[in-house]
Coordinates of C-alpha atoms and ligand atoms in Angstrom, one line a residue:
M1 CA -78.3 5.2 -57.5
A2 CA -74.5 4.6 -58.4
L3 CA -71.8 2.7 -59.7
D4 CA -68.6 2.3 -57.1
H5 CA -66.0 4.5 -56.6
E6 CA -63.8 2.2 -57.5
V7 CA -65.0 1.6 -60.7
L8 CA -64.7 4.6 -61.8
H9 CA -61.6 4.5 -60.7
D10 CA -60.6 2.1 -63.1
L11 CA -62.1 3.6 -66.2
L12 CA -60.5 7.1 -65.5
A13 CA -57.0 5.4 -64.9
H14 CA -57.1 3.8 -68.3
A15 CA -59.2 6.2 -70.4
R16 CA -56.7 8.0 -73.2
W17 CA -58.7 10.9 -72.6
F18 CA -58.1 10.8 -68.9
G19 CA -55.9 14.6 -68.8
G20 CA -54.5 13.1 -64.7
K21 CA -52.4 10.5 -65.9
G22 CA -49.8 9.7 -63.8
R23 CA -51.1 11.5 -60.6
T24 CA -52.8 9.8 -57.5
F25 CA -56.3 10.5 -57.6
T26 CA -59.4 9.3 -56.3
V27 CA -63.0 10.0 -57.3
S28 CA -65.0 11.8 -55.0
G29 CA -68.2 12.8 -55.7
T30 CA -70.7 12.1 -59.2
R31 CA -73.6 13.7 -59.9
V32 CA -76.0 12.4 -62.9
L33 CA -76.5 15.6 -65.3
G34 CA -79.8 13.7 -67.1
S35 CA -80.9 10.9 -69.3
V36 CA -80.7 10.6 -73.6
G37 CA -83.8 8.6 -75.1
S38 CA -87.3 8.4 -74.8
G39 CA -87.7 5.5 -72.6
A40 CA -86.6 2.7 -74.6
E41 CA -83.3 0.8 -74.1
P42 CA -81.1 1.4 -73.5
E43 CA -81.2 4.2 -70.6
V44 CA -78.1 6.8 -72.0
T45 CA -77.6 7.8 -68.6
V46 CA -74.4 11.5 -68.2
L47 CA -72.3 11.2 -65.2
L48 CA -70.2 14.1 -63.6
V49 CA -67.4 12.3 -62.1
E50 CA -65.9 15.0 -59.8
V51 CA -61.6 12.9 -59.2
S52 CA -59.6 15.0 -56.3
Y53 CA -55.9 15.4 -56.9
D54 CA -54.0 14.1 -54.0
G55 CA -51.3 16.7 -53.3
Q56 CA -48.3 14.6 -53.1
G57 CA -46.1 13.4 -55.9
D58 CA -45.8 13.7 -60.3
G59 CA -47.3 16.9 -60.2
G60 CA -49.4 16.9 -56.7
T61 CA -51.2 20.3 -56.5
G62 CA -54.0 18.9 -55.1
G63 CA -57.3 19.9 -56.6
T64 CA -60.3 18.2 -58.5
D65 CA -61.6 18.2 -62.1
L66 CA -64.9 17.2 -63.3
Y67 CA -64.9 15.0 -66.0
Q68 CA -68.0 13.5 -68.4
V69 CA -68.7 9.8 -68.4
P70 CA -72.0 8.9 -70.2
L71 CA -73.4 5.2 -69.3
S72 CA -75.6 3.6 -71.4
L73 CA -78.1 1.1 -69.0
Y74 CA -79.0 -2.2 -69.6
A75 CA -81.2 -4.7 -67.9
E76 CA -79.3 -7.5 -69.2
P77 CA -76.0 -8.3 -70.6
Q78 CA -75.5 -7.2 -73.5
E79 CA -72.8 -9.6 -75.5
R80 CA -72.1 -7.2 -78.8
I81 CA -70.6 -4.6 -76.3
E82 CA -69.3 -6.7 -73.7
H83 CA -65.7 -5.2 -74.4
A84 CA -67.7 -1.7 -73.1
L85 CA -68.3 -3.2 -70.0
V86 CA -68.2 -0.6 -67.7
G87 CA -69.9 -2.3 -64.4
I88 CA -73.2 -2.5 -62.4
W89 CA -75.6 0.5 -62.0
R90 CA -77.7 0.1 -58.1
T91 CA -81.0 1.8 -58.6
D92 CA -83.5 0.9 -55.7
D93 CA -85.5 -0.9 -58.5
G94 CA -82.6 -3.4 -59.2
D95 CA -79.5 -3.4 -60.5
R96 CA -78.1 -2.6 -64.1
I97 CA -75.8 -3.4 -66.3
A98 CA -73.3 0.2 -67.5
Y99 CA -71.4 0.3 -71.2
D100 CA -69.7 2.6 -72.6
A101 CA -72.1 4.3 -74.0
V102 CA -70.3 6.0 -76.2
K103 CA -68.7 2.5 -78.0
D104 CA -72.6 1.8 -78.2
R105 CA -74.2 2.3 -81.4
A106 CA -77.7 2.0 -79.7
A107 CA -76.5 4.8 -77.3
M108 CA -75.2 6.9 -79.6
A109 CA -79.2 6.9 -82.4
H110 CA -80.7 8.1 -78.6
Y111 CA -78.1 11.2 -79.1
L112 CA -78.3 12.0 -82.9
R113 CA -82.2 11.6 -82.3
A114 CA -82.2 13.2 -79.6
F115 CA -80.4 16.6 -81.7
A116 CA -83.2 16.2 -84.9
D117 CA -86.2 16.4 -81.8
S118 CA -84.2 19.3 -80.4
D119 CA -87.5 21.6 -80.6
D120 CA -89.0 19.5 -78.3
A121 CA -88.3 20.2 -74.2
S122 CA -90.1 16.8 -73.0
D123 CA -86.4 16.7 -71.8
R124 CA -85.2 19.3 -69.8
S125 CA -82.1 17.6 -68.1
L126 CA -79.8 18.2 -70.7
T127 CA -80.3 20.6 -73.9
F128 CA -80.3 19.8 -77.4
V129 CA -79.2 22.8 -79.5
R130 CA -79.6 22.6 -83.0
L131 CA -78.1 25.3 -85.7
P132 CA -79.9 25.8 -88.7
G133 CA -79.5 24.5 -92.2
H134 CA -78.6 21.2 -91.9
D135 CA -80.9 18.0 -92.5
L136 CA -78.8 14.8 -90.0
D137 CA -78.7 12.0 -91.5
L138 CA -81.0 9.8 -88.5
E139 CA -80.0 6.4 -90.0
A140 CA -76.5 7.0 -89.7
T141 CA -74.7 4.1 -87.4
G142 CA -72.8 6.1 -84.6
S143 CA -68.6 4.6 -84.6
L144 CA -66.1 6.0 -81.6
F145 CA -63.4 7.4 -83.7
S146 CA -60.2 5.7 -83.1
G147 CA -57.4 8.1 -82.9
E148 CA -55.6 9.7 -79.6
Q149 CA -57.5 12.4 -79.0
S150 CA -58.2 13.9 -75.1
N151 CA -62.2 14.0 -75.9
S152 CA -64.0 11.3 -77.8
S153 CA -66.0 11.6 -81.1
V154 CA -67.9 9.5 -82.4
L155 CA -68.5 9.4 -86.2
F156 CA -72.4 9.3 -87.8
G157 CA -71.5 7.6 -91.1
E158 CA -70.1 10.4 -94.0
D159 CA -72.5 13.0 -92.1
S160 CA -71.8 14.6 -88.6
V161 CA -69.2 13.6 -86.1
L162 CA -70.7 14.6 -82.4
K163 CA -67.4 15.4 -80.0
L164 CA -68.4 14.7 -76.2
F165 CA -66.3 16.6 -74.4
R166 CA -64.2 14.7 -71.2
R167 CA -63.0 17.6 -69.0
I168 CA -65.8 20.2 -68.1
T169 CA -65.4 23.0 -66.4
P170 CA -68.1 25.0 -66.1
G171 CA -68.1 28.6 -69.1
E172 CA -68.2 29.0 -72.6
N173 CA -66.2 26.6 -74.3
P174 CA -64.6 28.1 -77.3
D175 CA -64.9 25.1 -79.4
I176 CA -68.5 25.7 -79.5
T177 CA -68.7 29.3 -79.6
T178 CA -65.7 29.8 -81.4
H179 CA -67.1 27.2 -84.0
R180 CA -70.9 28.8 -83.5
V181 CA -69.7 32.2 -84.4
L182 CA -67.9 31.2 -87.7
T183 CA -70.5 28.7 -89.0
E184 CA -73.1 31.9 -88.3
A185 CA -70.8 33.3 -90.7
G186 CA -70.3 31.4 -93.6
S187 CA -66.7 30.4 -92.8
T188 CA -65.8 27.8 -95.5
H189 CA -62.6 26.6 -93.5
I190 CA -64.1 25.3 -90.5
A191 CA -66.3 22.0 -90.6
Q192 CA -70.0 23.3 -89.7
L193 CA -71.0 23.2 -86.0
Y194 CA -74.7 21.7 -86.1
G195 CA -75.1 21.9 -82.9
W196 CA -74.3 21.3 -79.6
I197 CA -75.5 19.8 -76.2
E198 CA -75.4 21.6 -72.9
A199 CA -76.7 21.4 -69.1
A200 CA -77.4 24.4 -66.9
D201 CA -74.3 25.6 -67.1
L202 CA -71.9 23.1 -68.6
Q203 CA -70.9 22.9 -72.3
L204 CA -71.1 18.6 -73.1
G205 CA -70.2 18.0 -76.5
M206 CA -70.9 19.8 -79.9
L207 CA -72.2 18.0 -83.6
Q208 CA -70.4 19.3 -86.4
Q209 CA -70.4 18.5 -90.5
F210 CA -68.0 15.3 -90.7
L211 CA -65.1 16.3 -93.5
R212 CA -65.2 13.7 -95.6
T213 CA -62.6 13.8 -97.8
A214 CA -59.6 15.1 -95.0
S215 CA -55.9 14.6 -95.0
D216 CA -54.1 15.1 -91.2
G217 CA -51.9 18.1 -92.3
W218 CA -49.7 16.3 -89.9
D219 CA -49.6 13.9 -91.5
L220 CA -49.4 15.0 -95.5
A221 CA -46.6 17.0 -93.6
L222 CA -44.4 13.7 -92.7
A223 CA -45.2 12.7 -95.9
S224 CA -43.9 15.3 -97.9
V225 CA -40.8 14.8 -95.6
R226 CA -39.8 11.4 -96.0
D227 CA -40.3 11.9 -100.2
L228 CA -37.5 14.5 -99.6
F229 CA -35.3 12.8 -96.9
A230 CA -36.0 9.4 -99.8
E231 CA -34.2 11.7 -102.6
A232 CA -31.0 12.4 -101.8
D233 CA -29.4 14.9 -104.7
L234 CA -32.6 16.4 -104.8
H235 CA -33.8 19.8 -103.0
A236 CA -37.1 20.4 -101.0
E237 CA -38.7 21.9 -105.0
E238 CA -37.4 19.6 -107.1
V239 CA -39.4 16.5 -105.5
G240 CA -43.2 15.3 -106.2
G241 CA -44.3 16.1 -102.0
D242 CA -42.7 19.5 -101.8
F243 CA -45.3 21.1 -99.5
A244 CA -45.0 24.9 -99.8
S245 CA -47.8 25.2 -102.3
E246 CA -50.0 23.3 -99.2
A247 CA -47.9 25.3 -96.4
A248 CA -49.2 28.8 -98.4
R249 CA -52.5 27.9 -98.9
L250 CA -52.7 27.7 -94.9
G251 CA -51.2 31.0 -94.3
T252 CA -54.1 32.5 -96.5
A253 CA -57.0 30.0 -94.5
L254 CA -55.6 31.0 -91.3
A255 CA -55.1 34.3 -92.0
E256 CA -58.6 34.7 -93.0
V257 CA -59.9 32.9 -90.0
H258 CA -58.0 36.2 -88.2
A259 CA -60.3 38.2 -89.9
Q260 CA -63.1 36.8 -89.4
L261 CA -63.0 36.2 -85.2
R262 CA -61.7 39.7 -85.3
E263 CA -65.0 41.0 -87.0
S264 CA -67.3 38.8 -85.0
F265 CA -65.7 38.8 -81.3
P266 CA -64.2 41.8 -79.3
T267 CA -61.1 43.1 -79.6
S268 CA -58.9 45.0 -77.6
T269 CA -55.3 45.8 -76.9
V270 CA -53.1 44.5 -73.7
P271 CA -50.1 46.0 -72.9
A272 CA -46.7 44.3 -74.2
A273 CA -45.1 44.5 -70.9
D274 CA -47.5 42.1 -69.5
L275 CA -46.9 39.6 -71.9
A276 CA -43.5 40.1 -71.9
T277 CA -44.1 39.0 -68.0
A278 CA -46.2 36.3 -68.5
M279 CA -43.7 34.7 -71.3
G280 CA -41.1 35.6 -68.9
N281 CA -43.2 33.4 -66.5
R282 CA -43.8 30.8 -68.0
L283 CA -39.8 29.8 -69.3
A284 CA -39.1 30.2 -65.2
A285 CA -41.6 27.7 -65.1
S286 CA -40.6 25.6 -67.7
T287 CA -37.5 25.6 -66.0
E288 CA -38.6 24.2 -63.4
V289 CA -40.0 21.0 -65.4
V290 CA -37.1 21.1 -68.3
P291 CA -33.4 21.7 -65.9
E292 CA -32.1 22.3 -69.3
L293 CA -33.6 25.0 -70.9
A294 CA -31.6 27.5 -67.9
E295 CA -29.1 26.9 -70.6
Y296 CA -30.9 29.5 -72.8
A297 CA -33.3 30.8 -70.5
D298 CA -31.2 34.6 -70.3
A299 CA -31.1 34.5 -74.4
A300 CA -34.7 33.6 -73.8
R301 CA -35.5 36.6 -71.5
A302 CA -33.7 38.9 -73.8
V303 CA -36.3 38.3 -76.5
F304 CA -39.0 38.8 -73.7
A305 CA -37.9 42.0 -73.1
S306 CA -37.2 43.3 -76.7
V307 CA -41.6 42.6 -76.5
A308 CA -42.2 44.9 -73.6
D309 CA -41.6 47.9 -75.0
L310 CA -43.7 47.6 -77.6
G311 CA -46.9 49.6 -76.1
A312 CA -50.2 48.5 -77.0
V313 CA -50.7 44.7 -78.1
P314 CA -53.8 44.5 -80.3
V315 CA -55.5 41.2 -79.2
Q316 CA -58.5 39.2 -80.0
R317 CA -60.5 35.4 -80.4
I318 CA -57.7 33.0 -81.6
H319 CA -57.4 29.3 -82.1
A320 CA -55.2 29.0 -79.2
D321 CA -53.4 25.6 -79.8
L322 CA -52.5 25.4 -83.6
H323 CA -50.5 22.9 -85.4
L324 CA -50.6 21.4 -88.0
G325 CA -52.4 17.8 -86.6
Q326 CA -55.4 20.8 -86.2
T327 CA -55.1 21.2 -89.8
L328 CA -57.0 18.8 -92.4
R329 CA -56.3 19.5 -95.8
T330 CA -60.0 18.3 -98.4
V331 CA -60.5 18.9 -101.1
L332 CA -62.2 21.8 -100.9
G333 CA -59.6 22.9 -99.4
W334 CA -57.4 23.5 -95.8
K335 CA -60.5 23.1 -92.4
L336 CA -58.9 24.2 -88.7
V337 CA -60.5 21.7 -86.0
D338 CA -60.3 22.6 -82.3
F339 CA -61.0 25.6 -80.8
E340 CA -60.3 24.6 -77.0
G341 CA -56.9 26.1 -76.6
E342 CA -53.9 24.6 -74.9
P343 CA -54.9 21.7 -73.0
A344 CA -52.8 22.6 -69.6
K345 CA -54.9 26.3 -69.2
T346 CA -57.6 26.8 -67.3
L347 CA -61.4 27.6 -69.3
A348 CA -60.8 31.7 -68.0
E349 CA -57.3 31.7 -69.9
R350 CA -58.7 29.8 -72.7
V351 CA -61.6 32.4 -74.0
L352 CA -59.1 35.4 -73.1
P353 CA -58.3 37.6 -76.5
D354 CA -54.9 37.5 -77.2
S355 CA -52.4 37.6 -80.4
P356 CA -52.9 36.3 -83.9
W357 CA -48.8 35.7 -83.6
R358 CA -49.5 32.6 -81.5
D359 CA -50.9 30.7 -84.1
V360 CA -48.9 32.0 -86.6
A361 CA -46.3 31.1 -84.4
G362 CA -47.8 27.3 -83.5
M363 CA -47.7 27.0 -87.4
L364 CA -44.3 28.1 -87.5
R365 CA -42.8 25.8 -84.8
S366 CA -44.9 22.8 -86.7
F367 CA -42.7 23.4 -89.7
D368 CA -39.8 22.8 -87.6
Y369 CA -41.3 19.5 -86.1
A370 CA -42.2 17.7 -88.7
P371 CA -38.4 17.3 -90.6
H372 CA -37.4 16.0 -87.3
A373 CA -39.8 13.7 -86.6
V374 CA -39.4 11.9 -89.4
A375 CA -35.5 11.8 -89.1
E376 CA -36.3 10.7 -84.7
S377 CA -38.6 7.8 -86.9
M378 CA -35.4 6.3 -89.3
P379 CA -32.3 5.3 -86.5
E380 CA -28.9 5.9 -88.7
E381 CA -25.4 6.2 -87.3
D382 CA -23.7 7.2 -90.3
P383 CA -22.4 10.8 -90.1
D384 CA -22.6 11.5 -93.6
V385 CA -26.0 11.2 -94.1
L386 CA -27.3 12.3 -90.7
H387 CA -25.4 15.4 -91.8
Q388 CA -27.2 15.2 -95.3
R389 CA -30.5 15.1 -93.6
A390 CA -29.9 17.7 -90.7
V391 CA -29.6 19.6 -94.1
R392 CA -32.5 18.2 -95.5
A393 CA -34.9 19.5 -92.7
D394 CA -33.7 22.8 -91.9
E395 CA -34.2 23.3 -95.9
W396 CA -38.0 22.2 -95.8
A397 CA -38.7 23.7 -91.9
R398 CA -37.0 26.8 -93.6
R399 CA -39.1 26.4 -96.9
N400 CA -42.7 26.0 -95.4
R401 CA -42.5 28.5 -93.0
K402 CA -41.8 31.0 -95.2
A403 CA -44.5 29.8 -97.8
F404 CA -46.8 29.9 -95.2
L405 CA -46.0 33.4 -93.3
A406 CA -45.6 35.6 -97.3
A407 CA -49.5 34.2 -97.5
Y408 CA -50.4 34.9 -94.1
C409 CA -49.3 38.0 -94.3
A410 CA -50.1 39.4 -97.8
D411 CA -53.2 40.9 -98.0
S412 CA -51.7 42.9 -94.9
G413 CA -48.9 44.2 -96.8
G414 CA -45.8 42.1 -95.4
L415 CA -44.2 41.7 -92.3
G416 CA -43.3 44.5 -90.5
D417 CA -40.0 45.3 -87.8
T418 CA -42.9 45.0 -84.3
D419 CA -44.4 41.8 -86.0
R420 CA -41.6 40.3 -86.7
T421 CA -40.6 40.8 -83.1
L422 CA -43.8 40.1 -81.0
L423 CA -43.9 37.3 -83.6
T424 CA -40.2 35.8 -82.1
A425 CA -41.3 36.3 -78.9
Y426 CA -44.4 34.0 -79.4
V427 CA -42.1 31.1 -81.2
V428 CA -39.6 31.6 -78.1
D429 CA -42.7 30.9 -76.0
K430 CA -44.3 28.1 -77.8
A431 CA -41.4 26.5 -78.1
V432 CA -40.8 26.2 -74.5
Y433 CA -44.3 25.2 -73.6
E434 CA -43.4 22.5 -76.4
C435 CA -40.1 21.3 -73.9
V436 CA -42.5 21.0 -71.0
Y437 CA -45.7 19.2 -72.9
E438 CA -42.5 16.8 -74.8
A439 CA -40.2 16.4 -71.2
R440 CA -44.2 15.2 -69.6
N441 CA -45.8 13.1 -72.9
R442 CA -42.6 12.2 -75.4
P443 CA -40.1 12.2 -73.5
T444 CA -38.4 11.0 -76.6
W445 CA -39.1 13.8 -78.3
L446 CA -37.7 16.5 -75.8
P447 CA -34.4 16.8 -77.8
I448 CA -37.2 18.3 -81.0
P449 CA -38.4 21.4 -79.5
L450 CA -35.2 21.9 -77.2
A451 CA -32.4 22.1 -80.3
G452 CA -35.4 24.9 -81.6
V453 CA -35.2 27.0 -78.4
A454 CA -31.5 26.6 -78.9
R455 CA -31.7 27.8 -83.0
L456 CA -34.3 30.8 -81.9
T457 CA -32.4 32.2 -78.9
S458 CA -28.7 31.6 -80.6
Ligands
ADP1 N1 -65.1 17.5 -88.3 C1 -64.4 16.3 -88.6 N2 -64.1 15.5 -89.8 C2 -63.4 14.9 -89.7 N3 -62.3 14.7 -88.8 C3 -62.2 15.2 -87.9 C4 -63.2 16.6 -87.6 N4 -63.3 17.2 -86.9 C5 -61.7 16.3 -86.0 N5 -61.5 15.9 -87.0 C6 -60.4 14.2 -86.6 O1 -60.2 14.2 -85.6 C7 -59.1 14.4 -84.8 C8 -59.3 14.9 -83.1 O2 -60.6 16.1 -83.5 P1 -60.1 17.2 -82.3 O3 -60.7 17.8 -82.9 O4 -58.7 17.7 -82.0 O5 -60.5 16.6 -80.8 P2 -60.0 16.7 -79.6 O6 -60.2 17.9 -79.3 O7 -60.0 15.4 -78.5 O8 -57.9 16.1 -79.9 C9 -58.6 15.4 -85.2 O9 -57.2 15.2 -85.6 C10 -59.2 15.2 -87.0 O10 -58.2 14.4 -87.2
LIG2 O1 -53.7 18.2 -80.3 P1 -53.5 18.7 -78.3 O2 -54.7 20.0 -78.4 O3 -53.8 17.5 -77.5 O4 -51.7 19.4 -78.8 C1 -51.0 18.8 -78.1 O5 -50.4 18.0 -78.0 C2 -49.5 18.5 -79.6 C3 -49.3 16.6 -79.8 O6 -50.6 15.4 -80.2 C4 -48.5 19.8 -79.6 O7 -48.6 19.8 -80.5 C5 -46.7 19.3 -80.7 O8 -46.5 18.3 -81.3 C6 -46.9 18.4 -82.9 C7 -46.6 17.4 -83.2 O9 -47.0 15.3 -82.3 C8 -46.4 19.1 -83.4 O10 -46.9 19.3 -85.0 C9 -46.4 20.8 -83.3 O11 -45.8 21.9 -83.4 C10 -46.0 20.1 -81.6 O12 -46.7 21.8 -80.6 C11 -49.3 20.5 -78.4 O13 -48.1 21.7 -78.8 C12 -49.9 20.2 -77.8 O14 -50.8 21.0 -76.9

């Protein structure tokens, strides 16, 4: 039973969610993890595809990755999902036509039904686990979310979202475990977890509450900046789209999520010197990728060195890749999404406890990004206008950073000296990380974090 490796190679190379783009790879193996559904067409087969990277060329460090590819198999061609055609699936009792299952609503209905029937253990290859407390809308039709994603999310009407993880690593997926703990603790700052899918030690997907009234935090921040840029004579607090009270609510939401995570997961401490060394190492590796960082390296190292003397630093479960694009504003307040951690890290690294200041730093950097991203999208040559915008951009970023931080610290009595030193180091570390991220993904945006590193180390 198989698909040609070349067909799979083509599918992966063109998929938004494939993380190995730009690298030379081959499909080195496939394994059927199981099937979803109970016999009715389509047969949904979940394939695990191993890719092996070339040791040469761009980013060429060799190694392998595993990707989840769910396929919808039919005896006859299906005109309605022609756009989702993958290839021919060969079996001993005849060929089937394979389609991308996430684009096939009939296949997605099998998933929803499997969650509803999760007590029935008749199919033991894949386990559908369901948390109590929510009646699924089984009439809802599955449609693939069209946003830029590293995984694939299917919306079931206005009821639930199924996120199928694409790059699979054996062991705990923090998106599931963190959502589970926060759901069971009754947190109001996340989308409730309804269930998840696993096959032995592989966690394959999760079903969550669909946040019907959500607006993306990044989009809201950009709209606020545009408002400010349009009102040349007004200050941030005077324009209709001022974001500071939202930034403050976000600070409160993050503090509450951190407090809950502290209560529900193990906490410990790490030597500050180890943190400083890790940040220094990241800087050295990043400077290899972004040589422009060299100019700021001494000053950045001095920031990291000031952390080394702080003794033991408290660490806990955190979000670990927090930015405005991971926040959603609903009528019931802010929600945080996507607790998977930094995409480039290994799973083992992503579940390690870390300092909550890493999340705070991520948000502070995001407030810096938003006005510069808007400026980037509005070409302008007049030096007066450019100067005016730069002043406004700084004003917007400063105002929202301040509001967010004050609210985050409100219950802990403000930011102490030790906290400030740690936070500054995490902000620089994040800006260094962003330089590599932008160089690899959006080179025209590299000046945004680079200017951040310059400002933070001046
Ligand atoms: N529960 C939800 N309800 C509504 N929209 C959501 C929900 N979870 C995520 N989203 C939207 O989907 C986008 C991608 O989700 P995310 O979890 O970040 O996926 P990925 O891991 O693929 O990056 C988010 O930026 C958000 O806009
Ligand atoms: O959302 P992901 O987990 O894929 O995170 C990665 O991509 C982010 C961009 O989509 C990137 O975030 C950076 O750009 C944002 C604006 O697009 C900005 O708000 C963030 O502050 C900035 O870090 C993130 O770093 C990366 O891990």
